[in-house]
Coordinates of C-alpha atoms and ligand atoms in Angstrom, one line a residue:
M15 CA -10.2 -30.2 4.2
N16 CA -10.5 -29.7 0.6
F17 CA -11.4 -26.8 -1.6
K18 CA -14.8 -27.8 -2.0
N19 CA -15.9 -27.7 1.7
Y20 CA -14.1 -24.1 1.7
S21 CA -16.3 -22.9 -1.1
L22 CA -19.3 -24.7 0.2
I23 CA -18.4 -22.7 4.2
A24 CA -17.6 -19.6 2.0
L25 CA -21.1 -19.9 0.2
L26 CA -22.9 -20.3 3.6
F27 CA -20.9 -17.3 5.5
I28 CA -21.4 -15.1 2.7
I29 CA -25.7 -15.9 2.9
S30 CA -25.3 -15.4 6.7
C31 CA -23.4 -12.4 6.7
K32 CA -25.0 -10.7 3.4
N33 CA -27.3 -7.8 5.6
P34 CA -26.8 -4.6 3.7
V35 CA -27.3 -1.7 6.3
N36 CA -27.7 2.3 5.0
K37 CA -25.6 3.9 7.3
Q38 CA -26.0 7.3 6.2
N39 CA -26.8 9.7 8.6
S40 CA -27.2 7.8 11.9
L41 CA -24.3 6.7 14.2
E42 CA -26.3 4.1 15.7
N43 CA -26.3 2.2 12.1
T44 CA -22.4 1.8 11.8
K45 CA -22.9 -0.8 14.5
S46 CA -22.4 -3.9 12.3
N47 CA -24.8 -6.3 12.3
N48 CA -22.0 -9.4 11.9
P49 CA -20.2 -10.9 14.6
L50 CA -17.4 -8.9 15.9
T51 CA -15.0 -11.8 15.8
Y52 CA -13.5 -13.6 13.5
E53 CA -11.0 -16.6 12.7
P54 CA -8.2 -16.9 10.3
F55 CA -10.4 -19.2 8.9
E56 CA -12.8 -17.1 7.8
I57 CA -10.4 -14.4 6.1
K58 CA -8.6 -17.3 4.2
S59 CA -12.0 -18.7 3.1
Q60 CA -12.6 -15.0 1.7
M61 CA -9.5 -15.3 0.3
L62 CA -9.9 -18.3 -1.6
R63 CA -13.6 -17.6 -2.9
C64 CA -12.4 -14.1 -4.4
W65 CA -9.0 -15.6 -5.6
N66 CA -11.0 -18.2 -7.8
S67 CA -13.4 -15.5 -9.0
Y68 CA -10.5 -14.1 -10.3
T69 CA -9.5 -17.0 -12.0
D70 CA -13.2 -17.4 -13.2
Y71 CA -13.8 -14.3 -14.4
A72 CA -10.7 -12.8 -15.3
W73 CA -7.5 -15.0 -15.1
G74 CA -4.7 -13.4 -16.6
M75 CA -6.1 -9.8 -16.5
D76 CA -5.0 -7.0 -14.2
V77 CA -8.0 -6.6 -12.3
L78 CA -11.5 -8.5 -11.3
L79 CA -14.7 -6.8 -12.2
P80 CA -16.5 -8.0 -9.5
L81 CA -19.7 -6.9 -10.0
S82 CA -19.8 -7.7 -14.1
K83 CA -17.9 -10.9 -13.7
S84 CA -15.4 -9.7 -15.9
G85 CA -11.6 -8.4 -16.3
F86 CA -10.0 -5.2 -16.5
N87 CA -6.5 -4.1 -17.8
W88 CA -4.8 -1.4 -16.9
Y89 CA -3.0 -1.2 -20.1
N90 CA -3.4 -2.0 -23.8
E91 CA -1.9 -5.2 -22.5
S92 CA -2.3 -7.2 -19.2
L93 CA 0.9 -7.3 -16.7
G94 CA -1.0 -9.8 -14.3
I95 CA -1.1 -6.8 -11.7
S96 CA -3.8 -9.2 -9.2
P97 CA -2.1 -12.8 -9.4
I98 CA 1.8 -11.1 -8.9
D99 CA 0.2 -8.8 -6.1
A100 CA -2.0 -11.6 -4.7
Y101 CA 1.2 -14.2 -4.4
S102 CA 2.5 -13.0 -0.9
T103 CA -0.4 -13.3 0.4
L104 CA -1.6 -16.8 -0.5
T105 CA 1.5 -18.1 0.6
V106 CA 1.3 -16.7 3.9
M107 CA -2.3 -18.1 4.5
G108 CA -0.7 -21.1 3.2
L109 CA -2.7 -21.5 -0.1
D110 CA 0.9 -22.9 -1.9
G111 CA -1.2 -24.6 -4.9
E112 CA -3.0 -21.5 -5.8
A113 CA 0.7 -19.4 -5.2
K114 CA 2.8 -22.3 -7.6
R115 CA 0.0 -21.3 -10.3
V116 CA 1.2 -17.6 -10.0
E117 CA 5.2 -18.4 -9.7
N118 CA 4.4 -20.4 -13.1
Y119 CA 2.2 -17.6 -14.5
A120 CA 5.0 -15.0 -13.5
L121 CA 8.2 -17.3 -14.9
N122 CA 6.0 -17.3 -18.2
M123 CA 5.4 -13.4 -18.2
D124 CA 7.0 -11.9 -21.2
W125 CA 7.7 -8.2 -20.5
D126 CA 8.5 -7.1 -24.0
K127 CA 5.4 -5.3 -24.1
D128 CA 4.8 -2.1 -26.3
V129 CA 2.9 -0.2 -23.0
F130 CA 3.6 2.8 -21.3
V131 CA 3.4 1.6 -17.7
Q132 CA 3.5 4.2 -14.6
V133 CA 6.5 3.3 -12.6
F134 CA 5.4 3.7 -9.1
E135 CA 2.7 1.5 -9.6
V136 CA 4.4 -1.3 -10.9
N137 CA 7.4 -1.1 -8.8
I138 CA 5.2 -1.3 -5.5
R139 CA 3.5 -3.9 -7.2
I140 CA 5.0 -6.2 -9.9
L141 CA 8.5 -5.5 -9.0
G142 CA 7.7 -5.7 -5.1
G143 CA 5.4 -9.2 -5.8
L144 CA 8.2 -10.6 -8.4
L145 CA 10.8 -10.0 -5.6
A146 CA 8.3 -11.4 -2.5
I147 CA 7.9 -14.5 -4.8
Y148 CA 11.9 -14.7 -5.8
D149 CA 12.1 -14.3 -1.5
N150 CA 9.8 -17.1 -0.7
T151 CA 10.7 -19.8 -3.8
K152 CA 14.8 -18.6 -4.2
N153 CA 13.5 -19.7 -8.2
P154 CA 16.6 -18.1 -10.0
E155 CA 14.2 -17.7 -13.2
I156 CA 12.0 -15.7 -10.9
L157 CA 15.1 -13.2 -10.0
N158 CA 15.8 -13.3 -13.7
N159 CA 12.1 -12.1 -14.7
A160 CA 12.6 -9.3 -11.7
I161 CA 15.5 -8.2 -13.1
D162 CA 14.1 -7.8 -16.5
F163 CA 11.4 -6.2 -15.6
A164 CA 13.4 -3.7 -13.7
D165 CA 15.8 -3.0 -16.0
R166 CA 12.8 -2.1 -18.4
I167 CA 12.0 0.5 -16.1
L168 CA 15.0 1.6 -15.4
P169 CA 15.3 4.1 -18.5
A170 CA 12.6 5.8 -16.5
F171 CA 15.3 7.1 -14.0
D172 CA 17.3 9.0 -17.0
S173 CA 16.1 12.2 -16.2
P174 CA 18.2 15.1 -15.6
T175 CA 17.7 15.3 -12.0
G176 CA 17.4 11.3 -11.4
I177 CA 14.1 11.6 -10.9
P178 CA 11.9 9.1 -12.9
Y179 CA 9.4 10.1 -15.5
H180 CA 5.7 9.2 -14.9
S181 CA 5.9 6.5 -17.4
V182 CA 7.8 4.2 -19.3
N183 CA 7.6 1.9 -22.4
L184 CA 8.4 -1.4 -21.2
K185 CA 9.5 -2.3 -24.9
T186 CA 11.3 0.5 -25.9
G187 CA 12.6 2.1 -22.4
A188 CA 10.5 5.4 -24.0
T189 CA 9.4 7.7 -21.5
S190 CA 6.2 9.8 -21.0
G191 CA 4.0 12.2 -19.2
N192 CA 2.3 13.9 -16.5
N193 CA 0.1 13.0 -14.0
G194 CA -2.3 15.8 -14.7
E195 CA -0.8 18.6 -12.2
G196 CA 0.5 21.3 -14.4
S197 CA 2.3 21.0 -17.8
G198 CA 5.2 19.0 -18.6
N199 CA 6.8 16.1 -17.2
V200 CA 5.8 16.4 -13.5
V201 CA 5.5 13.9 -10.9
N202 CA 4.0 13.6 -7.5
T203 CA 6.7 13.1 -4.9
A204 CA 5.5 9.5 -4.1
Q205 CA 6.0 8.8 -7.8
A206 CA 9.2 10.3 -7.6
A207 CA 10.9 8.5 -4.3
T208 CA 9.2 5.1 -3.6
Y209 CA 12.2 2.9 -5.3
L210 CA 14.6 2.1 -2.2
F211 CA 13.1 -0.7 -0.6
E212 CA 12.2 -2.8 -4.4
F213 CA 15.3 -2.0 -5.7
G214 CA 17.4 -2.1 -2.5
I215 CA 16.3 -6.1 -2.5
L216 CA 17.2 -6.6 -6.2
S217 CA 20.5 -4.7 -5.4
Y218 CA 21.0 -7.4 -2.8
Y219 CA 19.6 -10.4 -4.6
S220 CA 21.6 -9.7 -8.0
K221 CA 24.3 -8.2 -6.0
N222 CA 24.1 -5.3 -8.7
P223 CA 24.0 -2.0 -6.7
K224 CA 22.8 -0.1 -9.8
Y225 CA 19.1 -0.1 -8.7
Y226 CA 19.4 1.0 -4.9
Q227 CA 22.1 3.8 -6.4
V228 CA 19.3 5.0 -8.8
A229 CA 16.6 4.9 -6.2
K230 CA 18.6 6.7 -4.0
K231 CA 19.5 9.5 -6.5
A232 CA 15.9 10.0 -6.8
T233 CA 15.3 10.2 -3.3
L234 CA 18.1 12.6 -2.7
A235 CA 16.9 14.6 -5.8
I236 CA 14.0 15.3 -3.7
F237 CA 15.2 15.7 0.1
E238 CA 17.9 18.2 -1.5
R239 CA 15.3 20.3 -2.9
K240 CA 13.3 21.0 0.5
S241 CA 12.4 24.6 1.3
K242 CA 14.3 26.5 3.7
I243 CA 12.3 25.5 7.1
G244 CA 13.0 21.8 5.1
L245 CA 9.9 20.6 3.8
P246 CA 9.3 19.0 0.6
G247 CA 6.6 19.8 -2.1
D248 CA 4.2 17.5 -3.7
F249 CA 4.6 17.8 -7.6
I250 CA 7.7 18.4 -9.3
N251 CA 9.0 18.8 -12.9
V252 CA 11.4 15.7 -13.4
E253 CA 13.5 17.7 -15.9
S254 CA 13.8 21.2 -14.3
G255 CA 13.8 19.8 -10.9
E256 CA 11.1 22.9 -10.2
W257 CA 8.6 22.1 -7.8
T258 CA 5.2 22.8 -9.7
N259 CA 3.1 23.0 -6.4
D260 CA 4.2 24.0 -2.9
W261 CA 2.3 22.0 -0.9
S262 CA 3.1 19.5 1.7
Y263 CA 1.5 16.7 3.6
L264 CA 1.6 13.0 4.4
Q265 CA -1.7 12.5 2.0
A266 CA -1.8 10.3 -0.8
G267 CA 1.1 12.0 -3.7
M268 CA 4.0 12.0 -1.0
D269 CA 2.7 9.4 1.8
S270 CA 5.2 6.2 0.6
Y271 CA 8.4 9.2 -0.1
Y272 CA 8.3 8.8 3.7
E273 CA 7.6 5.5 4.6
Y274 CA 10.5 4.4 2.4
L275 CA 12.7 7.0 4.0
F276 CA 12.2 4.7 7.1
K277 CA 11.7 1.2 6.0
S278 CA 14.4 0.8 3.6
N279 CA 16.6 1.6 6.7
L280 CA 15.2 -1.4 8.5
L281 CA 16.3 -3.6 6.2
F282 CA 19.4 -2.0 4.3
P283 CA 20.9 0.5 7.5
D284 CA 21.8 3.2 5.0
S285 CA 23.4 6.4 7.6
E286 CA 22.7 9.0 4.7
I287 CA 18.9 7.6 4.3
N288 CA 18.5 7.2 8.0
D289 CA 19.5 11.1 8.6
I290 CA 17.2 12.1 6.2
W291 CA 14.2 10.0 8.3
N292 CA 15.1 11.6 11.5
Y293 CA 15.0 15.0 10.0
S294 CA 12.1 14.4 7.9
L295 CA 9.9 13.1 10.7
E296 CA 11.3 16.1 12.9
K297 CA 9.5 18.1 10.4
I298 CA 6.1 16.3 10.1
N299 CA 5.6 16.3 14.0
Q300 CA 6.6 20.2 13.7
Y301 CA 4.7 21.4 11.0
Y302 CA 1.8 19.0 9.9
S303 CA 0.6 18.2 13.2
D304 CA -2.2 19.6 13.9
E305 CA -4.4 18.9 17.3
Y306 CA -7.6 19.9 15.9
E307 CA -11.1 19.9 18.7
G308 CA -8.9 17.9 20.9
K309 CA -8.4 15.1 18.0
Q310 CA -4.5 14.4 16.4
F311 CA -4.9 15.2 13.0
Y312 CA -2.0 16.4 9.9
A313 CA -3.1 18.7 7.7
C314 CA -1.4 20.2 4.1
V315 CA 0.9 22.9 4.5
N316 CA 2.9 25.3 3.0
M317 CA 6.0 24.2 1.8
H318 CA 7.7 27.1 2.9
N319 CA 6.2 29.1 5.6
G320 CA 4.3 26.0 7.2
E321 CA 1.3 27.5 7.4
I322 CA -1.8 25.4 7.2
V323 CA -3.3 25.6 3.6
K324 CA -5.8 22.6 4.2
R325 CA -7.7 20.6 6.8
S326 CA -7.9 17.4 5.2
M327 CA -7.2 13.6 5.9
S328 CA -7.2 11.4 2.7
L329 CA -7.7 7.1 3.8
Y330 CA -4.2 6.7 2.3
D331 CA -2.4 8.7 5.3
A332 CA -4.1 6.1 7.7
F333 CA -0.7 4.3 7.2
F334 CA 1.3 6.7 9.4
P335 CA 0.1 5.3 12.4
A336 CA 2.1 1.8 11.5
V337 CA 5.1 4.0 10.8
Q338 CA 5.0 5.4 13.9
A339 CA 4.5 2.9 16.2
L340 CA 7.2 0.6 14.0
H341 CA 9.3 4.0 14.9
G342 CA 8.8 3.7 18.3
D343 CA 6.7 7.1 18.6
L344 CA 3.9 5.4 20.4
A345 CA 2.4 8.4 21.9
N346 CA 1.8 10.2 18.3
A347 CA 0.7 6.8 17.1
E348 CA -1.9 5.9 19.5
K349 CA -3.4 9.7 19.2
N350 CA -3.3 9.6 15.4
M351 CA -5.1 5.9 15.1
A352 CA -7.6 7.5 17.4
T353 CA -8.5 10.1 14.8
W354 CA -8.7 7.4 12.2
D355 CA -11.1 5.2 14.3
W356 CA -13.0 7.7 15.1
L357 CA -14.0 8.9 10.8
W358 CA -14.4 4.9 10.3
D359 CA -17.2 5.3 12.9
K360 CA -18.8 8.1 11.2
Y361 CA -19.2 6.5 8.0
G362 CA -18.3 2.2 8.4
L363 CA -15.6 2.7 6.1
L364 CA -13.2 5.7 5.3
P365 CA -14.4 7.9 2.9
T366 CA -11.1 9.1 0.1
R367 CA -10.8 12.6 1.4
Y368 CA -12.4 14.0 4.4
L369 CA -12.1 18.0 5.5
Y370 CA -12.2 17.9 9.4
E371 CA -12.0 21.5 9.7
Q372 CA -15.5 21.6 7.5
D373 CA -16.7 18.0 9.0
K374 CA -17.4 17.2 5.4
I375 CA -16.3 14.7 2.6
E376 CA -14.7 15.5 -0.4
Y377 CA -14.5 12.5 -2.4
A378 CA -16.7 10.0 -1.0
N379 CA -15.7 6.9 -2.6
S380 CA -13.8 4.0 -0.7
E381 CA -11.9 1.2 -2.3
L382 CA -11.5 -1.3 0.1
N383 CA -8.1 0.2 1.2
P384 CA -5.8 -1.3 4.0
E385 CA -4.2 1.2 5.5
I386 CA -6.4 1.5 8.6
I387 CA -6.3 -2.1 9.4
E388 CA -2.6 -1.8 8.8
S389 CA -2.1 0.9 10.7
A390 CA -4.7 -1.2 13.9
Y391 CA -2.7 -4.4 13.2
Y392 CA 0.8 -2.9 13.9
L393 CA -0.6 -1.0 16.9
H394 CA -1.7 -4.2 18.2
Q395 CA 1.8 -5.9 17.8
I396 CA 3.5 -4.0 19.2
T397 CA 1.3 -2.4 22.3
G398 CA -0.5 -5.9 23.0
N399 CA -3.8 -4.0 23.4
N400 CA -6.7 -5.5 22.5
K401 CA -8.4 -2.4 21.8
Y402 CA -6.6 -2.4 18.2
L403 CA -7.9 -6.1 17.8
E404 CA -11.3 -5.3 18.5
M405 CA -11.1 -2.1 15.7
I406 CA -9.7 -4.9 13.2
Q407 CA -12.7 -6.8 13.8
K408 CA -14.8 -3.8 13.5
Y409 CA -13.4 -3.2 10.6
W410 CA -14.1 -6.6 9.0
A411 CA -17.3 -6.6 10.0
D412 CA -18.6 -3.4 8.4
M413 CA -16.5 -4.4 4.9
K414 CA -18.7 -7.6 5.1
D415 CA -21.7 -5.5 5.9
C416 CA -21.3 -3.0 2.6
C417 CA -18.7 -5.2 0.4
I418 CA -19.6 -8.6 -0.2
N419 CA -21.0 -9.7 -3.1
D420 CA -21.6 -13.0 -4.6
T421 CA -18.2 -13.1 -6.0
A422 CA -15.5 -11.5 -4.1
F423 CA -15.8 -8.0 -2.8
H424 CA -16.6 -4.3 -4.4
A425 CA -15.5 -0.7 -3.9
V426 CA -18.3 1.7 -3.3
S427 CA -18.3 5.2 -5.2
D428 CA -20.3 7.3 -2.0
V429 CA -19.7 6.0 1.6
R430 CA -22.9 7.5 2.8
T431 CA -25.0 5.4 0.2
M432 CA -22.6 2.4 0.0
K433 CA -23.4 2.6 -3.6
E434 CA -21.8 -0.3 -5.2
K435 CA -18.5 0.0 -7.8
D436 CA -17.7 -2.2 -9.9
Y437 CA -14.1 -2.7 -9.4
L438 CA -11.6 -5.0 -7.0
A439 CA -8.2 -3.4 -6.6
T440 CA -5.3 -5.6 -6.5
Y441 CA -4.2 -4.3 -3.4
F442 CA -7.6 -6.1 -1.6
Y443 CA -5.4 -9.1 -2.0
A444 CA -2.1 -7.9 -1.2
E445 CA -3.1 -6.0 1.4
T446 CA -6.3 -5.9 3.2
L447 CA -6.9 -9.7 3.4
K448 CA -3.7 -10.0 4.3
Y449 CA -3.5 -7.3 7.5
F450 CA -7.3 -9.0 8.5
Y451 CA -5.7 -12.6 8.2
L452 CA -1.9 -11.7 9.9
A453 CA -3.9 -10.0 12.6
V454 CA -5.6 -13.0 14.2
V455 CA -3.0 -16.1 13.1
D456 CA -0.8 -17.2 15.9
D457 CA 3.0 -16.0 15.8
H458 CA 4.3 -19.2 15.1
I459 CA 2.4 -19.1 11.7
F460 CA 3.4 -15.8 10.9
N461 CA 5.8 -13.6 13.4
F462 CA 5.2 -9.7 12.7
N463 CA 9.0 -9.1 14.4
D464 CA 10.4 -11.1 11.7
Y465 CA 9.4 -9.0 8.9
I466 CA 9.3 -5.8 6.8
F467 CA 6.7 -4.8 4.3
N468 CA 6.9 -2.9 1.4
T469 CA 4.4 -0.4 0.5
E470 CA 1.8 -2.9 -1.0
A471 CA 2.6 -5.2 2.1
H472 CA 4.6 -7.9 0.5
P473 CA 6.5 -9.0 3.9
F474 CA 10.4 -9.5 3.4
R475 CA 11.9 -11.6 6.1
K476 CA 14.5 -9.4 8.0
S477 CA 16.9 -12.7 8.4
N478 CA 17.4 -13.0 4.6
F479 CA 19.4 -9.8 4.6
N480 CA 22.8 -9.3 5.6
N481 CA 23.7 -6.1 7.0
E482 CA 27.6 -6.1 5.8
K483 CA 26.8 -7.8 2.2
A484 CA 24.1 -5.1 1.8
K485 CA 26.7 -2.6 2.0
T486 CA 28.8 -4.3 -1.0
Y487 CA 25.7 -5.3 -2.8
L488 CA 24.2 -1.8 -2.6
G489 CA 27.2 0.2 -2.7
I490 CA 26.4 1.6 0.2
N491 CA 29.4 3.6 1.8
Ligands
DMJ512 C1 -1.5 0.5 -2.6 O1 -1.4 0.7 -3.7 C2 -0.2 1.3 -1.5 O2 0.0 0.9 -0.4 C3 0.1 2.7 -1.7 O3 1.4 2.9 -1.3 C4 -0.5 3.6 -1.5 N1 -1.9 2.9 -1.3 C5 -2.4 1.7 -2.0 C6 -3.6 1.2 -1.4 O4 -4.7 2.2 -0.9

């Protein structure tokens, strides 16, 4: 089938499913009017439609603004974040012409840019994306490009603690910034220590341990500063190593620190990191776990005494059932997933933050985030239970109801009113559509068991990495 036909089908599809429903205050209304089944082709045609809109209205820019039909850059100059993030989804879906265009685009990208970039964000999206291109193509110029990019963010780690500064200038290597929490050079724990996975892959492919070692130093710097009861805090000064806040949780700000303690080990076994992961998981279950009114939640606690300081959940922590399931803790994964599905059903999307003790939304926006779909996908793959596939089908139907438009999809500024927001996050290409697609494709097209995903859903084939070589290339003792 050629692309004109794809476009026609996509257009007919949009016309047939565009049926905005105001879900406010009505549980009945959370039932979608869209059919609760879909085929891989539907997601692929949506990916192509959204991709074509990006190339039509925002090509070369970081983000598509789908309502104003324009583009937006994170900084003064574009880093091409949407295409680089989209690459692995384009290849997984067999959109090879589009993927080749991104490969060429990335090859021509000159990272010598006088811009301060957020180290965490560009690591998971750009370095992760470039490594996914290399993993797929084995094009040595792409690897050189990834090395060049990584070498430009490496000066961020040159702090007294080894924890990276919030931002680094790609041209000069100057560092800057804090994230608004306290004064000085402060980062959250995820920004401090979400590097083992990408830096490990780069060390493997470049045969240069320096990247993994820098990432490991930052991770150890967080772990070694845990409290007496074994919990890290959520914000830290990268120069003094002092915690600037004493909360501890699974939510945005700490989420991917935990995710990478676990996942990096699945590609590159490192007993020291594995021990830290097992220790941390025990503390998560001991202190964050909060069975409240018959449901499994994970609360915010004080890092020093473990007491609950806030009963809240952010949509980002919906990644955790996936980690629990992959780790083999199906009992907790399934209980946790049920809670997320319950929250989804209240609104027909997840609000950014919800206070479960008060049954109240704290932040009502929702930006087409992938985590709940990711967890249902892992659980469906691992348990084979069709209820998880049905959840994913419901999430897709609901997302179409609230967020589809004539260009692509859009975020919402309030899940109670579904007020439109003119933004399409780069992870919608990298993650959200990928998980919807993978949930329904045959195993012979993509076998879940063969891959480990980075936190931005870039899949890396396990068989590409040999444990013995990894020890040498990453410098693992
Ligand atoms: C993604 O950019 C990554 O998954 C990150 O770790 C946190 N969540 C966003 C999408 O919600």
